[in-house]
Tab-separated table of C-alpha atoms in Angstrom:
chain	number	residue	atom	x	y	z
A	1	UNK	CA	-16.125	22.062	2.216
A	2	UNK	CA	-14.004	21.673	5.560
A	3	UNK	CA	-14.748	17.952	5.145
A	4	UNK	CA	-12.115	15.424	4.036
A	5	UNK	CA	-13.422	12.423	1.907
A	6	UNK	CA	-12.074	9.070	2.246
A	7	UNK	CA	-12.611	6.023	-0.009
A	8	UNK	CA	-11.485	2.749	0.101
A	9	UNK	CA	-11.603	1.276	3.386
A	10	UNK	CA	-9.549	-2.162	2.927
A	11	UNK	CA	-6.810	-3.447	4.968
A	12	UNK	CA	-5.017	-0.314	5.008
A	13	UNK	CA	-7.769	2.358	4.093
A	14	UNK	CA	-10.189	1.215	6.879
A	15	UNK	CA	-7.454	1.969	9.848
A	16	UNK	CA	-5.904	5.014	8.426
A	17	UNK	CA	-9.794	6.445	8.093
A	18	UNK	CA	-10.107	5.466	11.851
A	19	UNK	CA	-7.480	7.473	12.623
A	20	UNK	CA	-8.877	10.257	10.923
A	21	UNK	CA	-12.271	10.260	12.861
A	22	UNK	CA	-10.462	9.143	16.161
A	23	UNK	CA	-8.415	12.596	15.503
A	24	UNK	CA	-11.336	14.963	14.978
A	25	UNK	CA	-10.880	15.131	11.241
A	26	UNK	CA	-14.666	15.949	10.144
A	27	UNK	CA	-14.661	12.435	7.601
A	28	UNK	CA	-17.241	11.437	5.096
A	29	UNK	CA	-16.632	7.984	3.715
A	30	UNK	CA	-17.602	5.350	1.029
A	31	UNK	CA	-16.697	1.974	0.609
A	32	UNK	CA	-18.163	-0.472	-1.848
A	33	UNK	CA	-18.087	-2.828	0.694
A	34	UNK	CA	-20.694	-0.933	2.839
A	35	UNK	CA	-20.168	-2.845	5.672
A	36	UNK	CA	-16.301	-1.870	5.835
A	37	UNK	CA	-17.468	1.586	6.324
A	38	UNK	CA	-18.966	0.762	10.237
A	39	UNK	CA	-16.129	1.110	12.178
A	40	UNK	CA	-14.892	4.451	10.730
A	41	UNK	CA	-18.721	5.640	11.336
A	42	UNK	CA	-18.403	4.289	15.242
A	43	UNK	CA	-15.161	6.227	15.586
A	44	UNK	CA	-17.294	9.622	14.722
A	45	UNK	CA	-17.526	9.100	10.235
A	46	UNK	CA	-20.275	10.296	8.314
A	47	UNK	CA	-21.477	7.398	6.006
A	48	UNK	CA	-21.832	8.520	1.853
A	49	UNK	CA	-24.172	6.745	-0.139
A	50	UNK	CA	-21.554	6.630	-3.053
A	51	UNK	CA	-18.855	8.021	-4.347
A	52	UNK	CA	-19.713	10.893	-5.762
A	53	UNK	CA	-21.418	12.299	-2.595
A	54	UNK	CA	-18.286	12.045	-0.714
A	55	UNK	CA	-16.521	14.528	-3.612
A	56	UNK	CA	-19.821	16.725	-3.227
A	57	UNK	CA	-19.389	16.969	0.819
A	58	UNK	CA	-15.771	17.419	0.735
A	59	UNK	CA	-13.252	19.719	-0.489
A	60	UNK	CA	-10.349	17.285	0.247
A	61	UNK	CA	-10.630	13.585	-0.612
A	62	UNK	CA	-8.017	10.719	-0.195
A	63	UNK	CA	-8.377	7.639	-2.004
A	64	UNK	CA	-6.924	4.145	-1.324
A	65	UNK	CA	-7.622	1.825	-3.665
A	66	UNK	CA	-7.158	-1.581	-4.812
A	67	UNK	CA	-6.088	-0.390	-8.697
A	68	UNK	CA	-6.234	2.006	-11.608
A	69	UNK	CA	-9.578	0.930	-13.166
A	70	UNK	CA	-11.149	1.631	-9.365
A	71	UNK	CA	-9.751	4.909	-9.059
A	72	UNK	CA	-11.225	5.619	-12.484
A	73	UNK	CA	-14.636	4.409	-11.641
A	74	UNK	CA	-15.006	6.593	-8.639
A	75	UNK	CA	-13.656	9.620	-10.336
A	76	UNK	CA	-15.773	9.045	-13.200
A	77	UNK	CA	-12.320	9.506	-15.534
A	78	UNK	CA	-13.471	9.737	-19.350
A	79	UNK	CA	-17.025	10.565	-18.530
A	80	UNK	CA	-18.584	14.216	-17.770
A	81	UNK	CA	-19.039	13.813	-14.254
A	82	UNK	CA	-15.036	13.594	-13.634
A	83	UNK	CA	-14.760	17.313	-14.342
A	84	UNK	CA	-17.543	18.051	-11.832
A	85	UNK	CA	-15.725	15.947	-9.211
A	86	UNK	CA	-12.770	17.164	-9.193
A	87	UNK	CA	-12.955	20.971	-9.689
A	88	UNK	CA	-12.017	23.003	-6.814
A	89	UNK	CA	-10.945	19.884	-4.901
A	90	UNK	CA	-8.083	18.047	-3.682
A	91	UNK	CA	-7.543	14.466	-4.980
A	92	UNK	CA	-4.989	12.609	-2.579
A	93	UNK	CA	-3.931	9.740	-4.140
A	94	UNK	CA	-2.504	7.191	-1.637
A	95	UNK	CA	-2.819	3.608	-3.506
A	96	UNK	CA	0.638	2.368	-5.179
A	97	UNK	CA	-0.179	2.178	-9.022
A	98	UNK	CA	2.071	2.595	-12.388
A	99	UNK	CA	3.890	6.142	-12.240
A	100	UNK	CA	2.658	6.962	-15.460
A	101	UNK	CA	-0.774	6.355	-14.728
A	102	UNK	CA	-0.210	8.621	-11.798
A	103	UNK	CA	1.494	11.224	-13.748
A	104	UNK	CA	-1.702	11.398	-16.277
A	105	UNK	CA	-4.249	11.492	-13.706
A	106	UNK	CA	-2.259	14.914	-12.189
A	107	UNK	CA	-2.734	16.187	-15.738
A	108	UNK	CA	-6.234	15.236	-15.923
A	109	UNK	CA	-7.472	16.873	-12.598
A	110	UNK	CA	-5.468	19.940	-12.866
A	111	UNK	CA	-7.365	20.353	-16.137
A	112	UNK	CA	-10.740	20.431	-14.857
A	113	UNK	CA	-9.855	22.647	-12.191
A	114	UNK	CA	-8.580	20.130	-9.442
A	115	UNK	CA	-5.589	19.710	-7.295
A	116	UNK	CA	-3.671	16.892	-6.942
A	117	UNK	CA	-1.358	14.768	-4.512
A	118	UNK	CA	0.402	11.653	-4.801
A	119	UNK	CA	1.089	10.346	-1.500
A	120	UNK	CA	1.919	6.811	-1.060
A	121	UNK	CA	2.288	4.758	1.807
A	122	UNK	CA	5.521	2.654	3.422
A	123	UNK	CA	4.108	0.197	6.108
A	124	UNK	CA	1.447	-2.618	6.418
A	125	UNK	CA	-1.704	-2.907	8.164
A	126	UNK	CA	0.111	-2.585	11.813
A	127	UNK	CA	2.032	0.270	11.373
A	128	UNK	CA	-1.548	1.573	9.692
A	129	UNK	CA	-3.531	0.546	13.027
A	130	UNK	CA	-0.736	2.566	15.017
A	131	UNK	CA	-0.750	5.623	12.687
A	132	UNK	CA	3.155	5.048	11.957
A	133	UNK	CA	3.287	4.802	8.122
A	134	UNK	CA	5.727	6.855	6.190
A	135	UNK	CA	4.137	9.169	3.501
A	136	UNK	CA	6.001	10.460	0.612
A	137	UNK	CA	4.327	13.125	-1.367
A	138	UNK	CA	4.286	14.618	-4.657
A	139	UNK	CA	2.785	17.695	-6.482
A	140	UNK	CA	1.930	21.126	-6.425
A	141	UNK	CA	3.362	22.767	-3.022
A	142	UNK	CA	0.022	24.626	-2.282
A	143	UNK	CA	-1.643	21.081	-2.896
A	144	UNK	CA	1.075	19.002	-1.110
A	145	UNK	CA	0.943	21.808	2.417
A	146	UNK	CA	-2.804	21.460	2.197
A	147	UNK	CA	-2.970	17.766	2.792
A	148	UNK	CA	0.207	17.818	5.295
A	149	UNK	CA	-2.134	17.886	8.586
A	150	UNK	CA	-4.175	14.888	7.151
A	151	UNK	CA	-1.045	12.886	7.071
A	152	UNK	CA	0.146	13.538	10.691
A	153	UNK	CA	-2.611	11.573	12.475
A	154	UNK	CA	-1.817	8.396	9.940
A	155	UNK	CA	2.547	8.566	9.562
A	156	UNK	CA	5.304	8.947	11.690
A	157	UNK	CA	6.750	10.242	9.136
A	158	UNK	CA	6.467	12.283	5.895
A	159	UNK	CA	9.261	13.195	2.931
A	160	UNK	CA	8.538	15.568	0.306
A	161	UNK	CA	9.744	14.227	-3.080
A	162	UNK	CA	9.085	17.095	-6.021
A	163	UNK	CA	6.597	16.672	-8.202
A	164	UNK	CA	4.649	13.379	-9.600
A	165	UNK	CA	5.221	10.431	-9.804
A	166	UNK	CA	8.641	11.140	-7.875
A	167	UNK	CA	6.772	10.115	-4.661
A	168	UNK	CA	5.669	6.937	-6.846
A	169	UNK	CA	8.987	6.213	-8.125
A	170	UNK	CA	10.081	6.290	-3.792
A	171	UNK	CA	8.100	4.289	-3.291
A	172	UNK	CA	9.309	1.648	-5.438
A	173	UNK	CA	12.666	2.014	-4.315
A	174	UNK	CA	11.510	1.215	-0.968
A	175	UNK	CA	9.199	-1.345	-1.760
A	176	UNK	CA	12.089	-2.910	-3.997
A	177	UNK	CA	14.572	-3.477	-0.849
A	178	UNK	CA	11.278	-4.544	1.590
A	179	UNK	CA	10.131	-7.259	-0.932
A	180	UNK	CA	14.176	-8.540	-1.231
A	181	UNK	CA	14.578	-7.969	2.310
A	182	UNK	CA	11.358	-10.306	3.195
A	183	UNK	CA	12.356	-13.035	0.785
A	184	UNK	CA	15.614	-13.330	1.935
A	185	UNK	CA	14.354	-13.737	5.652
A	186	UNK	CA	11.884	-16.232	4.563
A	187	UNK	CA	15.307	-18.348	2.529
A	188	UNK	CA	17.581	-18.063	5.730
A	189	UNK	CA	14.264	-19.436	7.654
A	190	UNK	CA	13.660	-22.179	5.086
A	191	UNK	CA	17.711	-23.155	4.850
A	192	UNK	CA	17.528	-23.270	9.068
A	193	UNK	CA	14.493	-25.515	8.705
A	194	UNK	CA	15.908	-28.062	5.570
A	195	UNK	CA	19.181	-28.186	8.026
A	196	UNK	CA	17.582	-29.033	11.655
A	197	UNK	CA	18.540	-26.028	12.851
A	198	UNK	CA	15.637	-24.457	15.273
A	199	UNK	CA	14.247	-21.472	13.314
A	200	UNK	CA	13.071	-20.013	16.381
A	201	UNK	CA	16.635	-19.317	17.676
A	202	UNK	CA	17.547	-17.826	14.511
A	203	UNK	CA	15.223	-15.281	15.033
A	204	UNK	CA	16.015	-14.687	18.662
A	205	UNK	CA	19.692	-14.457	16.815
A	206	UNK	CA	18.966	-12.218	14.128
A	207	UNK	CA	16.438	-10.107	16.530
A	208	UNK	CA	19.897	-9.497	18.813
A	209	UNK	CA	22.184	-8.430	15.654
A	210	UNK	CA	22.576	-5.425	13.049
A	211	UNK	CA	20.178	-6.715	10.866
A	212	UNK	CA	17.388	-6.549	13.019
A	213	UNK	CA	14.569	-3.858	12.170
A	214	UNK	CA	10.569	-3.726	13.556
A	215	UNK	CA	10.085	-5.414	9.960
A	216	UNK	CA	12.333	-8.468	10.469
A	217	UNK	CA	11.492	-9.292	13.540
A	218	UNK	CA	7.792	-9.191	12.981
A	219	UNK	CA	7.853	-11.970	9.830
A	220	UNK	CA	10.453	-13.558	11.612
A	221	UNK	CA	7.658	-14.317	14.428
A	222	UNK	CA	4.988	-15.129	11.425
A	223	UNK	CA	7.541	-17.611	10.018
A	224	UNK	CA	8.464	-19.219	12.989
A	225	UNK	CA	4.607	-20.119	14.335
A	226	UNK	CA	3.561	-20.144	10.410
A	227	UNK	CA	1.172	-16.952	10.940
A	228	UNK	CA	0.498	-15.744	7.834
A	229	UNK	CA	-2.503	-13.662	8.462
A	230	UNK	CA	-2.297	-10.527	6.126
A	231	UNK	CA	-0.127	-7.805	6.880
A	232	UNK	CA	1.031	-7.280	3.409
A	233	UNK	CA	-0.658	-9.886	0.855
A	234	UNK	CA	1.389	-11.629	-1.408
A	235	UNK	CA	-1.436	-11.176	-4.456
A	236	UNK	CA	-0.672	-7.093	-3.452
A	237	UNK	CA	2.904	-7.632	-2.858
A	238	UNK	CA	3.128	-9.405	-6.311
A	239	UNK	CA	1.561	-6.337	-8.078
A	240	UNK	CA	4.186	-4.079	-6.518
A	241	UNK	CA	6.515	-6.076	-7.457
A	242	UNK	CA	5.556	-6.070	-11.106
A	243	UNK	CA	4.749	-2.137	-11.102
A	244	UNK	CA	8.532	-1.853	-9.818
A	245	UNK	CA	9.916	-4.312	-12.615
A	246	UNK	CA	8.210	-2.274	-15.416
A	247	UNK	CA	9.623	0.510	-13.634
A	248	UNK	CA	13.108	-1.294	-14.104
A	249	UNK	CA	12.635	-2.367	-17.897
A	250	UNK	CA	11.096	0.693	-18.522
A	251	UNK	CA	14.665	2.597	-17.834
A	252	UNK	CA	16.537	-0.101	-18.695
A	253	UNK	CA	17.411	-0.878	-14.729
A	254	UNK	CA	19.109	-4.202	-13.720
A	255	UNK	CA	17.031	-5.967	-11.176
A	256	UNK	CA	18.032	-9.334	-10.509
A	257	UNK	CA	17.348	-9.982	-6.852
A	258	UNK	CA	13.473	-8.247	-7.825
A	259	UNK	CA	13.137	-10.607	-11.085
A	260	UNK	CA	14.083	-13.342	-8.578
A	261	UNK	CA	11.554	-12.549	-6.050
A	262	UNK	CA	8.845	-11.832	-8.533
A	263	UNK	CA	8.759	-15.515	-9.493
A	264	UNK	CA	8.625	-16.832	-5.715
A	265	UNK	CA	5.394	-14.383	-5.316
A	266	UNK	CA	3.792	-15.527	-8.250
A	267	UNK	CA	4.525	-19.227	-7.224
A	268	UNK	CA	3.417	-18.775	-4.264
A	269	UNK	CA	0.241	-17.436	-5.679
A	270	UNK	CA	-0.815	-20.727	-7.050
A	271	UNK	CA	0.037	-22.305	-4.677
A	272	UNK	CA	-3.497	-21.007	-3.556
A	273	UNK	CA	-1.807	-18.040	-0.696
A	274	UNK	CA	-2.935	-15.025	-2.428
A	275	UNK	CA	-4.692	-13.504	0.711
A	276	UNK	CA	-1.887	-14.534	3.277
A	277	UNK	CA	1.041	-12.347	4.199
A	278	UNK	CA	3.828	-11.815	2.410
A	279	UNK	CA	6.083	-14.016	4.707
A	280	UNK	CA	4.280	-17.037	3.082
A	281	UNK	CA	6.568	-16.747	0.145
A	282	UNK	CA	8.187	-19.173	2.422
A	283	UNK	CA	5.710	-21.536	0.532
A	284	UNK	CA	7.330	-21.096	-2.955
A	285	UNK	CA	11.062	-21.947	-1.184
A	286	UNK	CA	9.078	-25.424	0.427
A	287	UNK	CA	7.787	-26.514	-2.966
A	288	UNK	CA	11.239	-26.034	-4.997
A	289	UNK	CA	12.888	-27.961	-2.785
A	290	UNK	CA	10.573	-30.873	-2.077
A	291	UNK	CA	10.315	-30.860	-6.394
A	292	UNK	CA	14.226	-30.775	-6.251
């Protein structure tokens, strides 16, 4: 039981877990994508042949998953096997899903016996590669210090928030003010572009001024050499951003800027860039204006 589990090795799940094994962390993993699983097992991995295996090798297991209905799957939620999953272990939820889905899932394994985390992640696949996310976590305290040394080899940093979903409902804050933040650079790019002004100088500009952060200046570059190879996807940015305006409606929150943004994503979706970065909302800005 001194193994951790991992599962879900995608464009985030795949470096953190590298990090684990690089770090000594004794790490069983699963993917459904088997073949995502090899370079966690070169960096020192054991390999499960499904899910449940991982939960019967290890007392601790993180999950980072795509959605709610694949977290359910590999817990086996609503069939018997969830009970025998969970009991006596430590679920460590990382993905960013609905914070009432979260909340129920807490209920559910502390029911059968289990312990859980909510953990969620601020940072894209970089700051994932370089172990520099920022964790904010959420449950019981026994729970939340138990899973505290996983975290160090995979954040720079890590904020306790109370109990679930508060880390959840963080995380949406944050990811409210990234998404606005990230639009906003891609309109001032666009508006530089429209006007013959070099868009390259305005991020050499903005780079030298207040505004600057590692963020900006990193989808700056994308959207000056039109790099939009996945950091952040705009298909997963546009679920965020729909998670955080049911958050909004929910409570009855004005979010104006978010409503805003949520229709550039989504536009930019169909445009056909649901795997690129999230500095291809850029896209969405082009089409308005050439359909002005």
């Amino acid at each position: 039981m001194d193994r951790v589990g991992f599962v879900g090795l995608g464009v985030m799940g795949q470096p953190m877990a590298v990090n684990l094994a690089r770090a000594g962390v004794p790490l069983v993993v699963w993917n459904r994508t088997a073949s995502r699983c090899d370079p966690v097992v070169a960096a020192g991995a054991e390999r499960a042949g499904g899910p449940g295996e991982v939960f019967d090798r290890a007392g601790v297991v993180v999950l980072m998953l795509a959605d709610e209905p694949a977290v359910d799957a590999v817990l086996a939620r609503g069939t018997p096997r969830f009970a025998a999953r969970v009991r006596e272990r430590t679920v460590v939820q990382m993905g960013t899903f609905a914070a009432g889905y979260s909340r129920d899932l807490a209920d559910d394994v502390t029911a059968a016996g289990g312990s859980y985390v909510e953990a969620p992640v601020s940072g894209s696949r970089g700051p994932a590669e370089a172990g520099e996310l920022v964790a904010m976590v959420a449950g019981d305290e026994a729970a939340v210090a138990r899973c505290r040394p996983l975290l160090a080899p995979l954040c720079a940093a890590v904020f306790t928030c109370g109990t679930v979903p508060s880390a959840l409902v963080m995380k949406f804050a944050v990811n409210l003010f990234l998404i606005t933040m990230v639009t906003g650079l891609a309109e001032a790019v666009h508006f530089a572009e429209e006007h013959d002004a070099d868009p390259a100088l305005l991020a050499r500009i903005l780079g030298a001024g207040p505004m600057a952060s590692t963020v900006s200046r990193v989808k700056a570059d994308k959207l000056v050499h039109g790099d939009f190879e996945v950091q952040a996807s705009i298909a997963d940015v546009l679920k965020n951003n729909r998670l955080i305006a049911d958050a909004a409606r929910a409570r009855g929150t004005a979010s104006p800027l978010l409503d805003v943004c949520h229709a550039l994503f989504g536009e930019t979706l169909e445009l056909g860039h649901a795997g690129a970065d999230m500095a291809a909302v850029i896209h969405a800005l082009r089409a308005r204006t050439r359909s002005a």
